[in-house]
Short mmCIF file of C-alpha atoms and ligand atoms in Angstrom, two decimals:
data_model
loop_
_atom_site.label_atom_id
_atom_site.label_comp_id
_atom_site.label_asym_id
_atom_site.label_seq_id
_atom_site.Cartn_x
_atom_site.Cartn_y
_atom_site.Cartn_z
CA MET A 1 144.81 103.93 121.85
CA LYS A 2 143.21 106.27 124.32
CA LYS A 3 140.50 108.35 122.62
CA HIS A 4 139.75 111.85 123.66
CA ASN A 5 136.23 112.84 122.93
CA PHE A 6 135.78 116.51 121.77
CA TYR A 7 132.30 116.04 120.19
CA ALA A 8 130.06 118.99 120.57
CA GLY A 9 127.01 116.92 121.40
CA PRO A 10 126.10 114.36 122.21
CA SER A 11 129.45 114.47 123.93
CA ILE A 12 131.71 113.17 126.58
CA LEU A 13 130.23 111.85 129.87
CA SER A 14 132.05 111.04 132.97
CA GLU A 15 133.50 107.62 133.66
CA TYR A 16 131.19 107.64 136.84
CA THR A 17 128.14 108.21 134.67
CA ILE A 18 129.02 105.64 132.19
CA LYS A 19 129.98 102.86 134.60
CA ASN A 20 126.90 103.42 136.69
CA ALA A 21 124.55 103.57 133.74
CA ALA A 22 126.11 100.39 132.28
CA ALA A 23 125.64 98.59 135.61
CA ALA A 24 122.04 99.77 135.72
CA VAL A 25 121.41 98.30 132.30
CA GLU A 26 122.34 94.89 133.66
CA ASN A 27 120.57 95.35 137.08
CA PHE A 28 118.87 98.53 138.23
CA ALA A 29 118.82 99.34 141.93
CA GLY A 30 118.87 95.70 142.93
CA THR A 31 115.52 95.09 141.25
CA GLY A 32 117.10 92.28 138.95
CA LEU A 33 115.71 94.16 136.01
CA SER A 34 117.44 96.41 133.51
CA ILE A 35 116.91 100.19 133.80
CA LEU A 36 115.83 99.80 130.07
CA GLU A 37 112.78 97.72 131.14
CA VAL A 38 111.36 99.10 134.33
CA SER A 39 108.15 101.00 134.78
CA HIS A 40 108.67 104.69 135.17
CA ARG A 41 106.03 104.42 138.02
CA SER A 42 108.18 101.92 139.93
CA LYS A 43 109.18 103.15 143.42
CA GLU A 44 112.75 102.72 142.43
CA PHE A 45 112.61 104.96 139.33
CA VAL A 46 110.38 107.56 140.96
CA ALA A 47 113.15 107.91 143.66
CA VAL A 48 115.70 108.36 140.83
CA CYS A 49 113.69 111.13 139.13
CA ASN A 50 112.95 112.96 142.53
CA GLU A 51 116.60 112.63 143.60
CA ALA A 52 117.71 114.04 140.19
CA ARG A 53 115.44 117.07 140.47
CA ALA A 54 116.51 117.68 144.10
CA LEU A 55 120.20 117.57 143.05
CA VAL A 56 119.54 120.10 140.24
CA LYS A 57 118.11 122.37 142.89
CA GLU A 58 121.00 121.79 145.28
CA LEU A 59 123.79 122.24 142.73
CA LEU A 60 122.27 125.32 141.16
CA ASP A 61 121.01 126.71 144.54
CA VAL A 62 117.45 127.08 143.02
CA PRO A 63 115.47 129.25 145.20
CA THR A 64 111.94 128.36 146.45
CA GLY A 65 109.16 129.12 143.90
CA TYR A 66 110.95 127.32 141.21
CA GLU A 67 110.44 123.86 139.95
CA VAL A 68 112.72 121.42 137.85
CA VAL A 69 111.24 119.19 135.25
CA PHE A 70 112.63 116.74 132.72
CA LEU A 71 111.07 117.02 129.36
CA GLY A 72 111.18 115.54 125.89
CA GLY A 73 111.77 117.24 122.52
CA GLY A 74 115.19 118.64 122.98
CA ALA A 75 116.21 122.16 123.64
CA SER A 76 114.52 122.89 120.26
CA LEU A 77 111.20 122.31 121.64
CA GLN A 78 111.85 124.91 124.30
CA PHE A 79 112.20 127.48 121.49
CA CYS A 80 108.44 127.02 121.15
CA MET A 81 107.47 126.12 124.71
CA VAL A 82 108.93 129.30 126.21
CA PRO A 83 106.80 131.69 124.06
CA TYR A 84 103.79 129.45 124.25
CA ASN A 85 103.89 129.68 128.05
CA LEU A 86 105.25 133.13 128.59
CA LEU A 87 104.94 135.45 125.63
CA ASN A 88 101.89 137.62 126.03
CA LYS A 89 102.53 140.58 123.93
CA LYS A 90 106.21 141.14 123.35
CA ALA A 91 109.51 139.60 124.14
CA SER A 92 113.13 140.53 123.54
CA TYR A 93 115.80 138.28 122.08
CA LEU A 94 119.59 138.48 121.77
CA ASP A 95 120.71 136.94 118.49
CA THR A 96 124.21 135.25 119.19
CA GLY A 97 124.08 132.30 116.85
CA THR A 98 122.26 129.61 115.08
CA TRP A 99 120.42 128.38 118.29
CA ALA A 100 119.40 131.95 119.26
CA SER A 101 118.01 132.66 115.81
CA ASN A 102 116.18 129.39 115.84
CA ALA A 103 114.65 130.42 119.07
CA ILE A 104 113.72 133.88 117.62
CA LYS A 105 111.90 132.27 114.64
CA GLU A 106 109.70 130.22 116.89
CA ALA A 107 108.82 133.12 119.27
CA LYS A 108 107.49 135.05 116.17
CA LEU A 109 104.74 132.49 115.93
CA PHE A 110 103.45 133.71 119.36
CA GLY A 111 103.71 137.56 119.35
CA GLU A 112 105.99 140.49 118.84
CA VAL A 113 109.71 139.91 118.99
CA ASP A 114 112.19 142.55 119.47
CA VAL A 115 115.70 141.38 118.42
CA VAL A 116 117.74 143.73 120.57
CA ALA A 117 121.02 142.95 118.90
CA SER A 118 122.77 140.56 116.57
CA SER A 119 126.32 139.66 115.79
CA LYS A 120 125.21 137.78 112.72
CA GLU A 121 127.16 140.21 110.34
CA SER A 122 130.35 139.03 111.97
CA ASN A 123 129.55 135.45 111.64
CA TYR A 124 128.57 135.56 115.48
CA CYS A 125 132.15 135.79 116.62
CA PHE A 126 131.33 138.10 119.57
CA ILE A 127 128.32 138.79 122.03
CA PRO A 128 126.70 142.14 121.46
CA LYS A 129 127.04 144.31 124.56
CA ASP A 130 125.35 147.57 123.66
CA PHE A 131 121.60 147.04 123.49
CA VAL A 132 118.48 148.10 125.17
CA VAL A 133 115.68 145.76 126.33
CA ALA A 134 112.38 147.30 126.41
CA GLU A 135 111.05 147.28 129.93
CA ASP A 136 107.63 146.32 128.72
CA SER A 137 109.02 142.95 127.42
CA ASP A 138 107.50 139.86 128.88
CA TYR A 139 110.97 138.47 129.18
CA PHE A 140 114.57 138.69 127.61
CA HIS A 141 115.91 135.49 126.07
CA PHE A 142 119.47 134.69 125.32
CA THR A 143 121.83 131.74 124.78
CA THR A 144 124.41 131.65 127.42
CA ASN A 145 126.90 129.59 125.42
CA ASN A 146 127.02 129.58 121.68
CA THR A 147 128.05 126.01 121.09
CA ILE A 148 128.73 126.47 117.34
CA PHE A 149 130.60 129.75 117.49
CA GLY A 150 132.36 129.21 120.78
CA THR A 151 131.22 132.43 122.52
CA GLN A 152 129.83 132.69 126.02
CA MET A 153 128.10 135.18 128.20
CA HIS A 154 130.13 135.00 131.44
CA LYS A 155 127.68 136.68 133.64
CA ASP A 156 123.90 136.70 134.30
CA PRO A 157 122.94 140.05 132.81
CA ASP A 158 121.37 142.74 135.08
CA MET A 159 118.05 143.64 133.48
CA LYS A 160 114.81 145.21 134.61
CA VAL A 161 112.89 142.47 132.93
CA ARG A 162 112.83 138.69 133.60
CA LEU A 163 115.37 136.50 131.94
CA VAL A 164 115.02 133.26 129.91
CA ALA A 165 117.98 131.39 128.88
CA ASP A 166 119.07 128.51 126.73
CA MET A 167 121.88 127.00 128.81
CA SER A 168 122.22 123.71 126.86
CA SER A 169 125.89 123.72 126.45
CA ASP A 170 127.11 125.49 129.71
CA ILE A 171 124.70 124.43 132.40
CA PHE A 172 126.43 123.13 135.46
CA SER A 173 129.67 124.56 134.07
CA ARG A 174 129.52 127.56 136.61
CA PRO A 175 127.23 128.93 139.25
CA VAL A 176 124.21 130.86 138.00
CA ASP A 177 121.80 133.30 139.83
CA VAL A 178 118.65 131.39 139.06
CA SER A 179 116.51 134.07 140.98
CA LYS A 180 116.87 136.33 137.88
CA TYR A 181 115.34 133.84 135.58
CA ASP A 182 111.70 132.83 134.73
CA VAL A 183 112.96 129.75 132.69
CA ILE A 184 116.41 128.03 132.33
CA TYR A 185 116.40 125.27 129.83
CA ALA A 186 119.09 122.89 128.66
CA GLY A 187 119.21 119.78 126.41
CA ALA A 188 120.94 117.13 128.33
CA GLN A 189 123.44 115.82 125.67
CA LYS A 190 126.20 118.46 126.41
CA ASN A 191 126.80 118.48 130.11
CA LEU A 192 124.30 116.07 131.82
CA ALA A 193 123.34 112.82 130.10
CA PRO A 194 122.81 110.97 126.77
CA ALA A 195 120.40 112.58 124.24
CA GLY A 196 116.65 112.34 125.00
CA VAL A 197 115.91 114.43 127.85
CA THR A 198 115.70 118.26 128.47
CA LEU A 199 115.97 120.05 131.79
CA ALA A 200 113.80 123.07 132.50
CA ILE A 201 113.99 125.12 135.59
CA VAL A 202 110.73 127.22 135.78
CA ARG A 203 109.61 129.99 138.12
CA GLU A 204 105.99 129.01 138.88
CA ASP A 205 104.53 132.52 139.31
CA ALA A 206 105.81 133.25 135.73
CA LEU A 207 103.24 130.76 134.56
CA GLY A 208 99.42 131.32 133.84
CA LYS A 209 99.94 134.83 132.42
CA VAL A 210 99.05 134.18 128.83
CA GLU A 211 95.53 134.02 127.40
CA ARG A 212 95.95 131.42 124.67
CA PRO A 213 95.07 127.84 125.34
CA ILE A 214 98.31 125.74 125.76
CA PRO A 215 98.28 122.00 124.61
CA THR A 216 98.68 119.74 127.63
CA MET A 217 102.03 118.46 126.81
CA LEU A 218 103.48 121.88 125.93
CA ASN A 219 102.34 123.35 129.20
CA TYR A 220 104.99 123.70 131.90
CA ALA A 221 102.24 123.41 134.52
CA THR A 222 101.36 119.89 133.49
CA HIS A 223 104.80 118.77 134.11
CA ILE A 224 105.45 120.60 137.25
CA LYS A 225 102.12 119.27 138.83
CA LYS A 226 102.99 115.76 137.77
CA GLU A 227 106.58 115.92 138.83
CA SER A 228 107.94 114.98 135.38
CA MET A 229 105.59 111.96 135.31
CA PHE A 230 102.64 113.22 133.23
CA ASN A 231 103.57 110.82 130.56
CA THR A 232 106.57 108.28 130.36
CA PRO A 233 109.71 110.42 130.76
CA PRO A 234 112.96 109.36 129.20
CA VAL A 235 113.84 106.84 131.97
CA PHE A 236 117.37 105.94 130.90
CA PRO A 237 118.59 109.49 130.19
CA ILE A 238 117.28 110.58 133.70
CA TYR A 239 119.07 107.81 135.32
CA ALA A 240 122.23 108.81 133.65
CA ALA A 241 121.67 112.54 134.42
CA LEU A 242 121.30 111.49 138.12
CA GLN A 243 124.80 109.80 137.92
CA THR A 244 126.29 112.96 136.45
CA LEU A 245 124.63 115.24 139.06
CA GLN A 246 126.03 112.95 141.86
CA TRP A 247 129.54 113.15 140.27
CA TYR A 248 129.22 117.02 140.14
CA LYS A 249 128.41 117.02 143.84
CA GLU A 250 131.39 114.76 144.64
CA LEU A 251 133.63 117.18 142.69
CA GLY A 252 132.54 119.95 145.10
CA GLY A 253 129.83 121.67 143.34
CA LEU A 254 129.70 124.35 140.66
CA GLU A 255 132.26 126.73 141.93
CA ALA A 256 134.90 123.90 141.93
CA ILE A 257 133.82 122.84 138.43
CA GLU A 258 134.04 126.36 137.14
CA ARG A 259 137.72 126.60 138.43
CA MET A 260 138.61 123.37 136.72
CA ASN A 261 136.86 124.51 133.39
CA VAL A 262 138.65 127.89 133.43
CA GLU A 263 141.91 126.23 133.97
CA LYS A 264 141.30 123.67 131.07
CA ALA A 265 140.05 126.30 128.65
CA GLY A 266 143.04 128.56 129.59
CA ILE A 267 145.49 125.82 128.74
CA LEU A 268 143.99 125.39 125.27
CA TYR A 269 143.49 129.07 124.46
CA ASP A 270 147.11 129.74 125.56
CA GLU A 271 148.33 127.18 123.16
CA ILE A 272 146.03 128.57 120.30
CA ASP A 273 147.53 132.05 120.85
CA ARG A 274 151.13 130.72 121.15
CA ASN A 275 151.14 128.21 118.28
CA LYS A 276 152.05 129.91 114.94
CA LEU A 277 149.81 127.61 113.02
CA PHE A 278 146.53 128.53 114.72
CA LYS A 279 144.24 131.33 115.71
CA GLY A 280 141.20 131.55 117.80
CA THR A 281 137.85 132.69 116.08
CA ALA A 282 135.83 134.06 118.97
CA ALA A 283 136.53 137.77 120.35
CA THR A 284 138.92 137.25 123.47
CA GLU A 285 136.45 138.54 126.05
CA ASP A 286 133.66 136.32 124.92
CA ARG A 287 135.59 133.09 124.63
CA SER A 288 133.66 130.13 125.71
CA ILE A 289 135.11 127.79 128.30
CA MET A 290 133.11 124.91 126.91
CA ASN A 291 133.56 125.18 123.12
CA VAL A 292 136.88 126.34 121.89
CA CYS A 293 136.86 127.26 118.15
CA PHE A 294 140.06 127.85 116.22
CA VAL A 295 141.28 127.93 112.65
CA MET A 296 144.69 127.61 110.79
CA ASN A 297 146.41 130.92 110.56
CA ASP A 298 146.02 132.41 107.02
CA GLU A 299 149.53 131.39 105.83
CA TYR A 300 148.89 127.71 107.04
CA LYS A 301 145.28 127.38 105.61
CA GLU A 302 146.39 124.48 103.35
CA LEU A 303 147.33 122.45 106.42
CA GLU A 304 143.80 122.11 107.65
CA ALA A 305 142.95 118.71 106.38
CA ASP A 306 146.50 117.46 107.47
CA PHE A 307 146.03 118.64 111.05
CA ASN A 308 142.63 116.86 111.00
CA ALA A 309 144.21 113.63 109.97
CA PHE A 310 147.07 114.02 112.36
CA ALA A 311 144.96 114.83 115.35
CA SER A 312 142.60 111.82 114.66
CA ALA A 313 145.67 109.61 114.28
CA ALA A 314 146.69 110.77 117.87
CA GLY A 315 143.26 109.70 119.30
CA MET A 316 141.46 113.18 119.05
CA VAL A 317 137.86 112.62 118.13
CA GLY A 318 135.23 115.18 117.00
CA ILE A 319 137.62 118.27 116.67
CA LYS A 320 136.33 119.18 113.18
CA GLY A 321 134.54 122.73 113.37
CA HIS A 322 130.82 123.15 112.61
CA ARG A 323 130.39 123.86 108.87
CA SER A 324 129.36 127.45 109.56
CA VAL A 325 132.68 128.30 111.13
CA GLY A 326 134.98 125.75 109.58
CA GLY A 327 138.37 124.96 111.21
CA PHE A 328 138.30 123.22 114.58
CA ARG A 329 136.07 123.03 117.59
CA ALA A 330 137.32 121.25 120.76
CA SER A 331 134.31 120.84 123.17
CA ILE A 332 135.65 120.60 126.62
CA TYR A 333 132.58 119.94 128.70
CA ASN A 334 132.83 119.27 132.43
CA ALA A 335 133.55 115.59 131.89
CA MET A 336 136.66 116.32 129.73
CA PRO A 337 139.67 115.82 132.04
CA LYS A 338 142.59 118.20 132.05
CA SER A 339 144.70 115.36 130.64
CA GLY A 340 142.47 115.24 127.56
CA VAL A 341 143.11 119.07 126.88
CA GLU A 342 146.76 118.45 127.54
CA ALA A 343 146.87 115.60 124.96
CA LEU A 344 145.28 118.03 122.38
CA VAL A 345 147.83 120.69 123.18
CA ALA A 346 150.75 118.15 122.78
CA THR A 347 149.25 117.12 119.37
CA MET A 348 149.20 120.77 118.22
CA LYS A 349 152.69 121.43 119.45
CA GLU A 350 153.91 118.34 117.65
CA PHE A 351 152.19 119.26 114.42
CA GLU A 352 153.87 122.77 114.64
CA LYS A 353 157.23 121.11 114.96
CA GLN A 354 156.77 119.32 111.75
CA HIS A 355 155.86 122.50 109.76
C1 PLP B 1 122.62 121.64 121.15
C2 PLP B 1 121.90 122.94 121.30
C3 PLP B 1 120.68 123.08 121.16
C4 PLP B 1 119.67 122.00 120.44
O1 PLP B 1 119.43 121.04 121.25
P1 PLP B 1 118.44 119.80 120.65
O2 PLP B 1 118.37 119.09 121.95
O3 PLP B 1 119.11 119.13 119.73
O4 PLP B 1 117.09 120.42 120.32
C5 PLP B 1 120.09 124.25 121.44
N1 PLP B 1 120.70 125.26 122.00
C6 PLP B 1 122.06 125.04 122.30
C7 PLP B 1 122.76 126.24 122.89
C8 PLP B 1 122.69 123.87 122.00
O5 PLP B 1 123.99 123.74 122.23
#
């Protein structure tokens, strides 16, 4: 039976990525060697890494003065690397979920942290809008898409201070005005590659402004200077990332991808709003086009386990919601085809008919 992969991360990758990655496991770039066993300093892999960095710049229209690096440690290491490199005295953070609050916790190790607003009291079901960011903040940090709670900031905010964003679960889902940011980072395992690599886009002149010594591996400047080859980078995930980036370019770039994502998410939210059994958990205006969270309507609460079993029998994988929200979460990243969303909607309609 056809499986539809709604896992939140690691998550669905395009057929293009998986086919090319599988072929390179057998024979990488005609070398007669597997991508799993080649030197990261081989000319073939250096070319892969450089092409991937260049494609990130092309797709996101990254202005000059920025560098793209591939790092280890996941997005979670960026929670520490960002303040290590950028927080001199004070930084402002928006608390919109579990990942945002993890980032806040790390930043507090490095200086004063002003949490400008939080939706924690409402179990993070919306993105706070009325808040003031102190103009003397070194930067303003936020999570563009809250993977667990299914909320998303749909625009780059207009601020007097420089922006830093965790875009782990919506990078490449839509165009972004990179020029407003000092750092954008994203773990690869949602919209780019298998787990193991993290992408960072860093404005070079934001660096060198803190007095503390920075350990070599945690210093963005190290990785920029060595073009992501200071130490052994995650070779296979970077190869897979390149395939995904090439596929994004073939699809027509981020504006085309955003249109597809908006359409897919619309199909699913329309069904959640229409179907008597279900309701969405995120505030309507903040609904994510990547992670769609929903629960059983109050009168049908006892059907939750039944729907889970019914959906898995129909080939839906990974729709159980995160334990902090409950219910269901369908992650519909870039690689999820419209037909996968339609299959989930058909399953919801069928389940409704039976109840
Ligand atoms: C998944 C995720 C993380 C954590 O990523 P790791 O690579 O596991 O450290 C951080 N932020 C967001 C928004 C995420 O979706």
